[in-house]
Coordinates of C-alpha atoms and ligand atoms in Angstrom, one line a residue:
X1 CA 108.1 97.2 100.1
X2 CA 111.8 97.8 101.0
X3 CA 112.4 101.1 102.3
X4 CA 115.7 102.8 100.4
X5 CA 117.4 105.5 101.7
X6 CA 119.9 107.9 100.2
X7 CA 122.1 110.0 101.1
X8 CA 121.1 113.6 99.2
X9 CA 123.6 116.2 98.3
X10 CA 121.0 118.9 98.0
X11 CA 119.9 118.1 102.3
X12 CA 123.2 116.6 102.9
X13 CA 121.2 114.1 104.7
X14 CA 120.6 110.9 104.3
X15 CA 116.9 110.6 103.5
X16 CA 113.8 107.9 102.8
X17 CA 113.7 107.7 98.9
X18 CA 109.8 108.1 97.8
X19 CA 109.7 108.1 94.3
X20 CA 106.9 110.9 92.4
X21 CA 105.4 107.6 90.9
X22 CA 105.9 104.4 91.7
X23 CA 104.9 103.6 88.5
X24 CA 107.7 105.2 86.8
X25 CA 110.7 105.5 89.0
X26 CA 113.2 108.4 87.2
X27 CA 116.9 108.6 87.2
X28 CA 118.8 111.1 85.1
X29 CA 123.3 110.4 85.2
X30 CA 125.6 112.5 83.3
X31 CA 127.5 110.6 81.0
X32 CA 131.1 110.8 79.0
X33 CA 132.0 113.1 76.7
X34 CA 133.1 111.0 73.8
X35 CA 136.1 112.0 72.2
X36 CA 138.5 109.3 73.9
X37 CA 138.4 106.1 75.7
X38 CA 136.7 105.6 79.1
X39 CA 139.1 106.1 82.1
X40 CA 138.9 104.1 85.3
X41 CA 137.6 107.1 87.1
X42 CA 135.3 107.7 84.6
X43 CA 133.7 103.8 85.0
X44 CA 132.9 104.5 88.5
X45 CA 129.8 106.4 88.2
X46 CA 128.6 103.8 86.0
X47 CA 129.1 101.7 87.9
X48 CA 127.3 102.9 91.3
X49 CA 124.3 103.7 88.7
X50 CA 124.3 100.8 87.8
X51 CA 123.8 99.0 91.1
X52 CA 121.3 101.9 91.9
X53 CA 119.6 101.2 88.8
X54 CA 119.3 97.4 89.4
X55 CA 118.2 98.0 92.9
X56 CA 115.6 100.6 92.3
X57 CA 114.7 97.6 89.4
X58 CA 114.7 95.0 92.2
X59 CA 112.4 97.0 94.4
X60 CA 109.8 98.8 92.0
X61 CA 110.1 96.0 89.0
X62 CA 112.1 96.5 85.9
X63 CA 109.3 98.0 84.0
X64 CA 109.0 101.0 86.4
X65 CA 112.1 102.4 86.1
X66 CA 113.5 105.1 83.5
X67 CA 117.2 105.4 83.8
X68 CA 119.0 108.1 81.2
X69 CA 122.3 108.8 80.7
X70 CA 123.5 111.1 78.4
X71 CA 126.4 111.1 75.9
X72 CA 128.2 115.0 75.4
X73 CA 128.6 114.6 71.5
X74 CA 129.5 118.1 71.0
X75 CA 132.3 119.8 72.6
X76 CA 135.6 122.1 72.1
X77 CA 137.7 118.2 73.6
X78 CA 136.0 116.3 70.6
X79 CA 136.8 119.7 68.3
X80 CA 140.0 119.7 69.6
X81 CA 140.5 116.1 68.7
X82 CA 139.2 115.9 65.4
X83 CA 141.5 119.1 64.5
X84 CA 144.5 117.2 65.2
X85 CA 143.5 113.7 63.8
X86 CA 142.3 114.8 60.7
X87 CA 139.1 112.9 61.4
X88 CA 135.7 114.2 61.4
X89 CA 134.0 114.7 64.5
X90 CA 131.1 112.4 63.1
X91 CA 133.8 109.7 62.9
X92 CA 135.0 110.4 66.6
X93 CA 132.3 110.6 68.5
X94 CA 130.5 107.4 66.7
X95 CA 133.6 105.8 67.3
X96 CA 134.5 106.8 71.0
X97 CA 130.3 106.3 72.0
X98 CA 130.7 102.7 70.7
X99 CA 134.0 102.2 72.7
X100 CA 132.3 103.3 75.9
X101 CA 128.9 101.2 75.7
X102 CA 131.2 98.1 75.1
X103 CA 133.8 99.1 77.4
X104 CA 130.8 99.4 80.1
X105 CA 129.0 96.5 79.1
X106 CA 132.4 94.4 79.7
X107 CA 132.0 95.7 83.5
X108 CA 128.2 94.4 83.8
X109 CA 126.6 97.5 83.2
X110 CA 122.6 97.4 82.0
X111 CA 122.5 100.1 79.5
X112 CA 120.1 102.9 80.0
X113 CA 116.7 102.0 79.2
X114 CA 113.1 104.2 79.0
X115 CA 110.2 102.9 80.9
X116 CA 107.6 101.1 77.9
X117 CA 110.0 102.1 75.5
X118 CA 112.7 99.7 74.0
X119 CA 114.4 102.1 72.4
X120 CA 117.7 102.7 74.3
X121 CA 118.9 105.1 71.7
X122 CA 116.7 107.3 73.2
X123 CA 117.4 106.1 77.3
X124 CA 121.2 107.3 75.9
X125 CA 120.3 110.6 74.5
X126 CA 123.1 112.4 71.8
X127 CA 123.6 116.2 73.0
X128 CA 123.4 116.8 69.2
X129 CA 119.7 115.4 68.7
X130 CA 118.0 118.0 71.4
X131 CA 119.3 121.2 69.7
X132 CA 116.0 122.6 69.3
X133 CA 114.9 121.6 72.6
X134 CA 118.2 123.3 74.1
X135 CA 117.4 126.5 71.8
X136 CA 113.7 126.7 73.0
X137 CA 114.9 126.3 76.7
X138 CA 117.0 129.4 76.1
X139 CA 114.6 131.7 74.1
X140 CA 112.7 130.8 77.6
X141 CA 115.2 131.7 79.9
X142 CA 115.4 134.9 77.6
X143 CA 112.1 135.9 77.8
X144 CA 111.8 135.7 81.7
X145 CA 114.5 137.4 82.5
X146 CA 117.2 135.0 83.5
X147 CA 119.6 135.2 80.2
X148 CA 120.7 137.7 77.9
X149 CA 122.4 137.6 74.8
X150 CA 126.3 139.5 74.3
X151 CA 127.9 139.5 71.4
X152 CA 127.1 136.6 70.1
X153 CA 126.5 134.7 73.2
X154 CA 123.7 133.6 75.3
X155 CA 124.4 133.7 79.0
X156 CA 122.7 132.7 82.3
X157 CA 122.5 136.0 84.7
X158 CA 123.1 134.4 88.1
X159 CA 122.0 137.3 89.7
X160 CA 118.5 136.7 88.4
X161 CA 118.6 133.6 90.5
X162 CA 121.3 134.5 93.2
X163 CA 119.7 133.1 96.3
X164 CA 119.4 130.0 95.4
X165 CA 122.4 129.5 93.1
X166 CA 125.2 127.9 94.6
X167 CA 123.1 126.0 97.2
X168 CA 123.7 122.6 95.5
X169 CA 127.2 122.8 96.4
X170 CA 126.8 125.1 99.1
X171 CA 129.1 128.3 98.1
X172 CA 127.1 131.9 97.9
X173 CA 127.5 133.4 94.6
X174 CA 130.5 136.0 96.2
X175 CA 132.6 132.8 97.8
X176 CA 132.1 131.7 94.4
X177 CA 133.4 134.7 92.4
X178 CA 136.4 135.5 95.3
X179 CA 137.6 131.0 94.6
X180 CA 136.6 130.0 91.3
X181 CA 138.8 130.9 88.1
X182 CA 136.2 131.8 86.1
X183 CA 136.5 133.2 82.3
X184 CA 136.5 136.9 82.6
X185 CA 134.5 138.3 79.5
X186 CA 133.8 141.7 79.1
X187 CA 130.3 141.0 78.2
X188 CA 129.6 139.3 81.2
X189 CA 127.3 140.9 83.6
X190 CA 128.4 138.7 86.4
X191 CA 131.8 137.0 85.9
X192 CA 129.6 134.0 87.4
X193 CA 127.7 134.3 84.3
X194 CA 128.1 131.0 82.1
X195 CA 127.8 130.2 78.6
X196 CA 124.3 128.9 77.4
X197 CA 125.3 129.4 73.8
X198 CA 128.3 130.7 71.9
X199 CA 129.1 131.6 68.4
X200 CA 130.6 128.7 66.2
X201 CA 133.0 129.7 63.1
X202 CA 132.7 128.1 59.6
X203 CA 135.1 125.5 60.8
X204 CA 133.5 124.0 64.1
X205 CA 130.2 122.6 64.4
X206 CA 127.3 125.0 64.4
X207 CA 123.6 125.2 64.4
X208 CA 121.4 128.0 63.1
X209 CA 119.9 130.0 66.1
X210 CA 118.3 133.6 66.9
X211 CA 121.4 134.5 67.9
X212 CA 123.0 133.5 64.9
X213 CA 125.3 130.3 63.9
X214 CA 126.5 128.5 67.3
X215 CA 126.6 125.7 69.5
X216 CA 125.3 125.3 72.8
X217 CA 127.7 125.6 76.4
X218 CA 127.6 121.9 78.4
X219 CA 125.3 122.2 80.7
X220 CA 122.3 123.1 78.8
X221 CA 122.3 120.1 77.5
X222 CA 121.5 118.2 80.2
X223 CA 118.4 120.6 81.4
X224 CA 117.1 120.5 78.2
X225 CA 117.3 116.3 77.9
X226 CA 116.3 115.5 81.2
X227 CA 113.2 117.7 80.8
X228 CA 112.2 116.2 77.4
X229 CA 112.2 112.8 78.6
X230 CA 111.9 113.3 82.6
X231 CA 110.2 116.2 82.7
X232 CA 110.1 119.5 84.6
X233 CA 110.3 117.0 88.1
X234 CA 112.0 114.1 88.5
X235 CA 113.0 111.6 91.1
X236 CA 117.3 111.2 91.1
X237 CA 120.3 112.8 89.4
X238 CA 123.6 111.3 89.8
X239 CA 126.8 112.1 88.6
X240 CA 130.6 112.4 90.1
X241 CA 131.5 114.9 93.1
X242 CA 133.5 116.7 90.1
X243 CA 130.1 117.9 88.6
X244 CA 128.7 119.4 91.5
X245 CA 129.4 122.8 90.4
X246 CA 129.9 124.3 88.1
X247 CA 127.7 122.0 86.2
X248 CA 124.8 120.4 88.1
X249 CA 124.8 123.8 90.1
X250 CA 124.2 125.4 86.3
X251 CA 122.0 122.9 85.6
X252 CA 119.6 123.4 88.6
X253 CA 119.4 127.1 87.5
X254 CA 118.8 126.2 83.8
X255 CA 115.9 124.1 84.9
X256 CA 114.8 125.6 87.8
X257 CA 114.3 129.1 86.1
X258 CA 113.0 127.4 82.7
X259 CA 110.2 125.6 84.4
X260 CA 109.8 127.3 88.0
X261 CA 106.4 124.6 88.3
X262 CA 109.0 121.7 88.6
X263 CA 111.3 120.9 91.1
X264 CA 113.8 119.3 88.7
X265 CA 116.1 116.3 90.6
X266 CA 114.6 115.4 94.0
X267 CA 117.6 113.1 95.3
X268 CA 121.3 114.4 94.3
X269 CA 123.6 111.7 94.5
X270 CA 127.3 112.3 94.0
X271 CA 130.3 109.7 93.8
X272 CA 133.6 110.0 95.1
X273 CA 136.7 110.1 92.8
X274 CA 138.5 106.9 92.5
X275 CA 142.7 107.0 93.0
X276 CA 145.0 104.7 91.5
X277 CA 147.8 102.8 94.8
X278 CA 147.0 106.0 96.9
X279 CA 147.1 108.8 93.9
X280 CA 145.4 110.7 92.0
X281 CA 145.6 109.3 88.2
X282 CA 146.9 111.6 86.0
X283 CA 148.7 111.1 83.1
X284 CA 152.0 112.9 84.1
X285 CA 152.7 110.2 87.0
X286 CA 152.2 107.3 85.0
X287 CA 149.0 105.6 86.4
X288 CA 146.7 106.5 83.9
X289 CA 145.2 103.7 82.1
X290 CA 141.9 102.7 80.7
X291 CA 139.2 100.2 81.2
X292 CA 140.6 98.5 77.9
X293 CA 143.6 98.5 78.9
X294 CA 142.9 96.8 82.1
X295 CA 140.7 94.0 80.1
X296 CA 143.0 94.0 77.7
X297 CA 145.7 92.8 80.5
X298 CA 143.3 90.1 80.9
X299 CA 141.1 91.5 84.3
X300 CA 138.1 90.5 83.8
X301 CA 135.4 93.3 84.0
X302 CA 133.9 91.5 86.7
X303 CA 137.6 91.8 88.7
X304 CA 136.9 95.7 87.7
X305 CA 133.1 95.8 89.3
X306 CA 134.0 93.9 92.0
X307 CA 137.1 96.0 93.5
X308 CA 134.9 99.3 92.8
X309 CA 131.8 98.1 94.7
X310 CA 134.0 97.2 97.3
X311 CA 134.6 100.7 98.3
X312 CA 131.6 103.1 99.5
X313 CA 130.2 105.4 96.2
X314 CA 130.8 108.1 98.9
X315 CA 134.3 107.2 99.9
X316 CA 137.5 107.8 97.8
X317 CA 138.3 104.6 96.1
X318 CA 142.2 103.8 96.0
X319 CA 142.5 101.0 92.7
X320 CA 145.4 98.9 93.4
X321 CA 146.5 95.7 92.0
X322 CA 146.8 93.9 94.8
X323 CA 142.7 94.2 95.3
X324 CA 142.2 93.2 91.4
X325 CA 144.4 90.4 92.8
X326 CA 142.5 89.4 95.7
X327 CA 139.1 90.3 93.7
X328 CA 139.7 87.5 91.4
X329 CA 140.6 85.2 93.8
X330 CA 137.1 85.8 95.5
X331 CA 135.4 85.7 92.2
X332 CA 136.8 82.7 90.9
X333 CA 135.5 80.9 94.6
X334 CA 132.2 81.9 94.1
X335 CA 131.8 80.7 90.9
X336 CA 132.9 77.2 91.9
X337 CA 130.0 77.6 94.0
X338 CA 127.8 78.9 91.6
X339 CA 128.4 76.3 88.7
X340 CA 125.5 75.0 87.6
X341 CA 123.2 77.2 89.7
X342 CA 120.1 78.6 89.3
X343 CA 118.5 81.9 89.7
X344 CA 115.6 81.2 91.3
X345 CA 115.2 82.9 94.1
X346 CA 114.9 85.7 96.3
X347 CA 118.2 87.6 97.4
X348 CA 119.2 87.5 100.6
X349 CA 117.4 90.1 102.6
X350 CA 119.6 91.3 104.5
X351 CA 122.2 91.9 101.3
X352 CA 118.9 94.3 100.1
X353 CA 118.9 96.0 103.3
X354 CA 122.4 96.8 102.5
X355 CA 121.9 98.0 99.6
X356 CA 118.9 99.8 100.6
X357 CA 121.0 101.7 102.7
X358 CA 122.7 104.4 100.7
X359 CA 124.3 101.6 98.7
X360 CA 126.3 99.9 101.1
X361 CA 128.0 97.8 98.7
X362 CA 130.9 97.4 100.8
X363 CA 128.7 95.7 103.5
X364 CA 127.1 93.8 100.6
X365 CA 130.0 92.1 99.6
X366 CA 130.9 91.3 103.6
X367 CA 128.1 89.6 103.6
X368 CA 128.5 87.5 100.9
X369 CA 132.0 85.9 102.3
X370 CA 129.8 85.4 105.2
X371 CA 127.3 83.8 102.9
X372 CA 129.7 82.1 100.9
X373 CA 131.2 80.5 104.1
X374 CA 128.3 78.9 105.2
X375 CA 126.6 77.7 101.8
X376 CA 126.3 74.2 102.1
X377 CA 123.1 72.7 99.7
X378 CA 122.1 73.4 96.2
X379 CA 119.6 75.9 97.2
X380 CA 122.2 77.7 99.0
X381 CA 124.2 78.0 95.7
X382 CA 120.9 79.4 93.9
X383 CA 120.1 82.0 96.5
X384 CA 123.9 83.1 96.6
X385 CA 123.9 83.0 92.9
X386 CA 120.6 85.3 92.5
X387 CA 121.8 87.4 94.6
X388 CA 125.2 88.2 92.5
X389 CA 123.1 89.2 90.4
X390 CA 121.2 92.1 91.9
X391 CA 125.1 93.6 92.2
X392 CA 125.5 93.1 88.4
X393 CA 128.2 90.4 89.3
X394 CA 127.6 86.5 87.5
X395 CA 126.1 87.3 84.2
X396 CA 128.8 85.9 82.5
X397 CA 129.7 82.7 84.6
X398 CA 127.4 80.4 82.4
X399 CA 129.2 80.7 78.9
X400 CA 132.4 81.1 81.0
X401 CA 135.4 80.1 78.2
X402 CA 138.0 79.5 81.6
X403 CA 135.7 76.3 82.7
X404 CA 135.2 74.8 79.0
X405 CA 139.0 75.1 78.6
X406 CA 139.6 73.2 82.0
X407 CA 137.0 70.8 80.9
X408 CA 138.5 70.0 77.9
X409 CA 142.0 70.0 79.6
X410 CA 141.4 67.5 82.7
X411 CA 139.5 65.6 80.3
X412 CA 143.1 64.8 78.3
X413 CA 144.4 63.6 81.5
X414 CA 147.4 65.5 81.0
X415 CA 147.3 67.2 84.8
X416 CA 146.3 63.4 86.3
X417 CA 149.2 61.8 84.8
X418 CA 151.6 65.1 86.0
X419 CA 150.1 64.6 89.6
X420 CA 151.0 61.0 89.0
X421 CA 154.2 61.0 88.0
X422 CA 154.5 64.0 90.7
X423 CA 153.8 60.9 93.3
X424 CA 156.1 58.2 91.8
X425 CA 158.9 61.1 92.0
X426 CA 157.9 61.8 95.7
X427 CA 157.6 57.9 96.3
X428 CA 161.4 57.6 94.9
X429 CA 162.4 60.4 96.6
X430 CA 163.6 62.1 93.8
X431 CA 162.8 65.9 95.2
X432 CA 164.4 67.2 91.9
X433 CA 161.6 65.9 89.1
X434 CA 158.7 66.0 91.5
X435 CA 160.0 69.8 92.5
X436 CA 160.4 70.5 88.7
X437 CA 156.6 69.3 88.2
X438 CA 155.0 71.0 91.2
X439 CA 156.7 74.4 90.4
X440 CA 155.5 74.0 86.2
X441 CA 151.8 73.4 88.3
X442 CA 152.2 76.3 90.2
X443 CA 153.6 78.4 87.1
X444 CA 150.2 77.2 85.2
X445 CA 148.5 78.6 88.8
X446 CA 147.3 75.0 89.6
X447 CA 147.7 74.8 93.5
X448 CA 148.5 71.9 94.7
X449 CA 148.4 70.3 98.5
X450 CA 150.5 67.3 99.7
X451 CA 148.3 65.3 101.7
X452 CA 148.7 62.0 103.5
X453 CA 146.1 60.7 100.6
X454 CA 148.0 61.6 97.7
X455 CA 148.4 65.4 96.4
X456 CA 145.1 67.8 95.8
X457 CA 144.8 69.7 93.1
X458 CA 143.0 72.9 92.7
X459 CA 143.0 75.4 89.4
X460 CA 143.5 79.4 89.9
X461 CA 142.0 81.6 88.6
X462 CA 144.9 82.1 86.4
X463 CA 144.9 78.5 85.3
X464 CA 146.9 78.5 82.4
X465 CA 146.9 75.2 80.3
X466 CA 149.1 76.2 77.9
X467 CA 152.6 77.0 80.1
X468 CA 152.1 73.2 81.3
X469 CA 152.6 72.3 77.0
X470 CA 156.5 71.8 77.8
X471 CA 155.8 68.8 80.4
X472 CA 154.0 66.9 77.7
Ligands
LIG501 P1 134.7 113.6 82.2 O1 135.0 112.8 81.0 O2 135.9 114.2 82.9 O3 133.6 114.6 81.9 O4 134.0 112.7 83.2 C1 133.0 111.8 82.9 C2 132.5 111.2 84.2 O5 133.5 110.5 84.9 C3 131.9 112.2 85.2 O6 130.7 111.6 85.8 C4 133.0 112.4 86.2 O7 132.5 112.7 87.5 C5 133.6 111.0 86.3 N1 135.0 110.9 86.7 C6 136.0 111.6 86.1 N2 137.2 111.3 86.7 C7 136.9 110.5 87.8 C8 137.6 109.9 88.8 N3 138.9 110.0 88.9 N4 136.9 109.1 89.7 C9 135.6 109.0 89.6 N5 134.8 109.5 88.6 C10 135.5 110.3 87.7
LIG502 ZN1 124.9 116.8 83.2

């Protein structure tokens, strides 16, 4: 069996991944809050999940793998947003959950799914549906000592747990305090202290609980899921480097206090942030966008996929649109290659190793130019096209619209008779019509070669049918 390793935030090491049981291989990622569209940053988790997720598929077979993912359906953002819209937060969140699983689904994400249980409602667990589990976890935490209720609220006392809290990320609970800007309360015992549940008012969105009307903090949530359908141990937990504390450090002690028989997540695994041309994306400097808007300029998802896994899920990854540029190039290559392929067999090896190790995607892809490069049969194409697959890249080549449009375009003859009349202008040496057709080609993104034969022709993967209407 192929040996993964991972690199885990909690030894800082790099380590052999043995999973608690083969049988059922367990994965827990933090998902979006949903009260707005899906950022780039916020696809890149997804996306090294995903190719976690289809490896860990890959090695221990689909049906031993649980992967969840979580969507935060209750929060002060979404409260925030429906206040201002006038739209209930029912409306929102249904709305915004929707956006994301398609939004995700156009990059060639699998969606979440529960070992033996088709249900993938339940592999994408609503913060909302585990309020009871969330309020039981806190009468727990209550009872042994670890939370205690102020005015209203529940908090976590980090100083029942202090010498292991903050190990995650690797601060001591005084660097913590002297760094973090932390909401001074007067009812806090620790200003480290955080929110397990607060009070709601009539107006926001509130459950009945023994300590009156209210609505759980963030990070409960996530103890409280993971446990009901992981339970008290489990094998990973991913999220972005963002998360680290305060919340996968809060969630640690949630869990860790809650159900002191379990170990909670074995393997940490944090991504890096991704950048947009060398800065961080923010809305004030103009480079925020969001996955639809990028597909909406017509990148395919696939472009999207491709430029992230080209980066290391531990390195910073800089978007710019000179790699979507050169990613579609690439893509549009191997798909020539791949038409009418099958996937029949075994990736390449070494492209699992790669993987295998920490998620090399970066070396992945290197190999697969190699790969590409020296395909030369039929089962060469089916090998390179099964293993696309494994990094979530080809799904959608089949059905591809671009190739039934070319079809049905070379078909009409209209680009033979251009590149004919292209060689009776070049034959007459009249440079002006035949320079006239070649740049309208070139507009259209059909490349074209002059060779001692005649002119090649090659379509781009912007080929454009429609701008060469004019010519007709
Ligand atoms: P948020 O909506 O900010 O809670 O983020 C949802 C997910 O997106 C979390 O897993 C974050 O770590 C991740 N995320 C947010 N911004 C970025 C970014 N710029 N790069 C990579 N991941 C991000
Ligand atoms: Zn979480």
């Amino acid at each position: 069996m192929t040996t993964i390793k991972l690199h885990n935030t909690k030894t800082r090491r790099k380590e052999v991944f043995e999973p608690l049981d083969k049988d059922n291989v367990r994965m827990y990622v933090c998902g979006p809050t949903v009260y707005d569209r899906a950022h780039l940053g916020n696809a890149r988790p997804v996306v090294v999940f995903d190719v976690l997720y289809r490896l860990l598929r890959h090695v221990y077979g689909p049906e031993h793998v649980t992967y969840v993912r979580n969507f935060t359906d209750v929060d002060d953002k979404i409260n925030a947003r429906a206040a201002e819209s006038g739209r209930s937060i029912s409306e929102i969140t249904a709305e915004t959950t929707q956006w994301f699983l398609d939004d995700m689904a156009a990059l060639g994400a699998l969606e979440p799914s529960i070992r033996n249980d088709p249900d993938h409602q339940k592999a994408m667990p609503r913060a909302t549906q585990y309020i009871p589990q969330m309020v039981a976890m806190i009468e727990g935490l209550i009872a042994k000592g670890h939370a205690y209720e102020a005015e209203g609220h529940v908090l976590f006392a980090v100083d029942s747990w202090r010498e292991h809290y903050g190990k995650l990320s690797g601060r001591s609970v005084d660097d913590m305090i002297a760094g973090a800007r932390v909401e001074v309360a007067p009812y806090k015992r620790n200003p480290m202290d955080f929110v397990l549940w607060k009070p709601s008012s009539d107006d926001l969105p509130g459950w009945d609980s023994p300590w009156g009307r209210g609505r759980p903090g963030w990070h409960i949530e996530c103890s409280a899921m993971a446990h009901e359908l992981l339970g008290e141990s489990f094998d990973i937990h991913g999220g972005g480097n963002d998360l680290m504390f305060p919340h996968h450090e809060n969630e640690i002690a949630q869990s860790c206090c809650a159900h002191p028989e379990g170990e909670f997540a074995r393997y940490w695994l944090h991504n890096e942030m991704l950048q947009v041309e060398g800065k961080k994306m923010s809305k004030s400097l103009g480079n925020f966008f969001t996955v639809r808007d990028l597909l909406e300029q017509g990148i395919p998802g696939e472009v999207i996929r491709f430029v992230f896994l080209s980066t290391h899920y531990r390195k910073p990854m800089d978007w710019t649109a000179e790699k979507a540029r050169e990613a579609k190039e690439t893509l549009w290559k191997w798909q020539n290659l791949t038409d009418g392929a099958e996937r029949n067999r075994r990736p390449y090896l070494d492209v699992i190793e790669a993987l295998s190790d920490d998620l090399n995607t970066s070396l992945a892809i290197s190999l697969l130019h190699q790969k590409f490069k020296e395909a030369r049969t039929q089962d060469d194409a089916n090998r390179f096209f099964s293993t696309l697959s494994l990094l979530g890249i080809g799904q959608n080549w089949r059905d591809g619209v671009r190739k039934s449009v070319e079809k049905a375009f070379t078909t009409s003859g209209l680009l033979d008779r251009l590149i004919e009349q292209m060689e009776e202008a070049r034959a007459k040496k009249d440079w002006k019509t035949s320079d006239q057709i070649r740049d309208a080609l070139l507009e259209a993104d059909v490349r074209i070669q002059v060779t001692a034969k005649g002119i090649k022709r090659e379509l781009g993967p912007d080929f454009d049918p429609t701008k060469l209407e004019a010519l007709k």
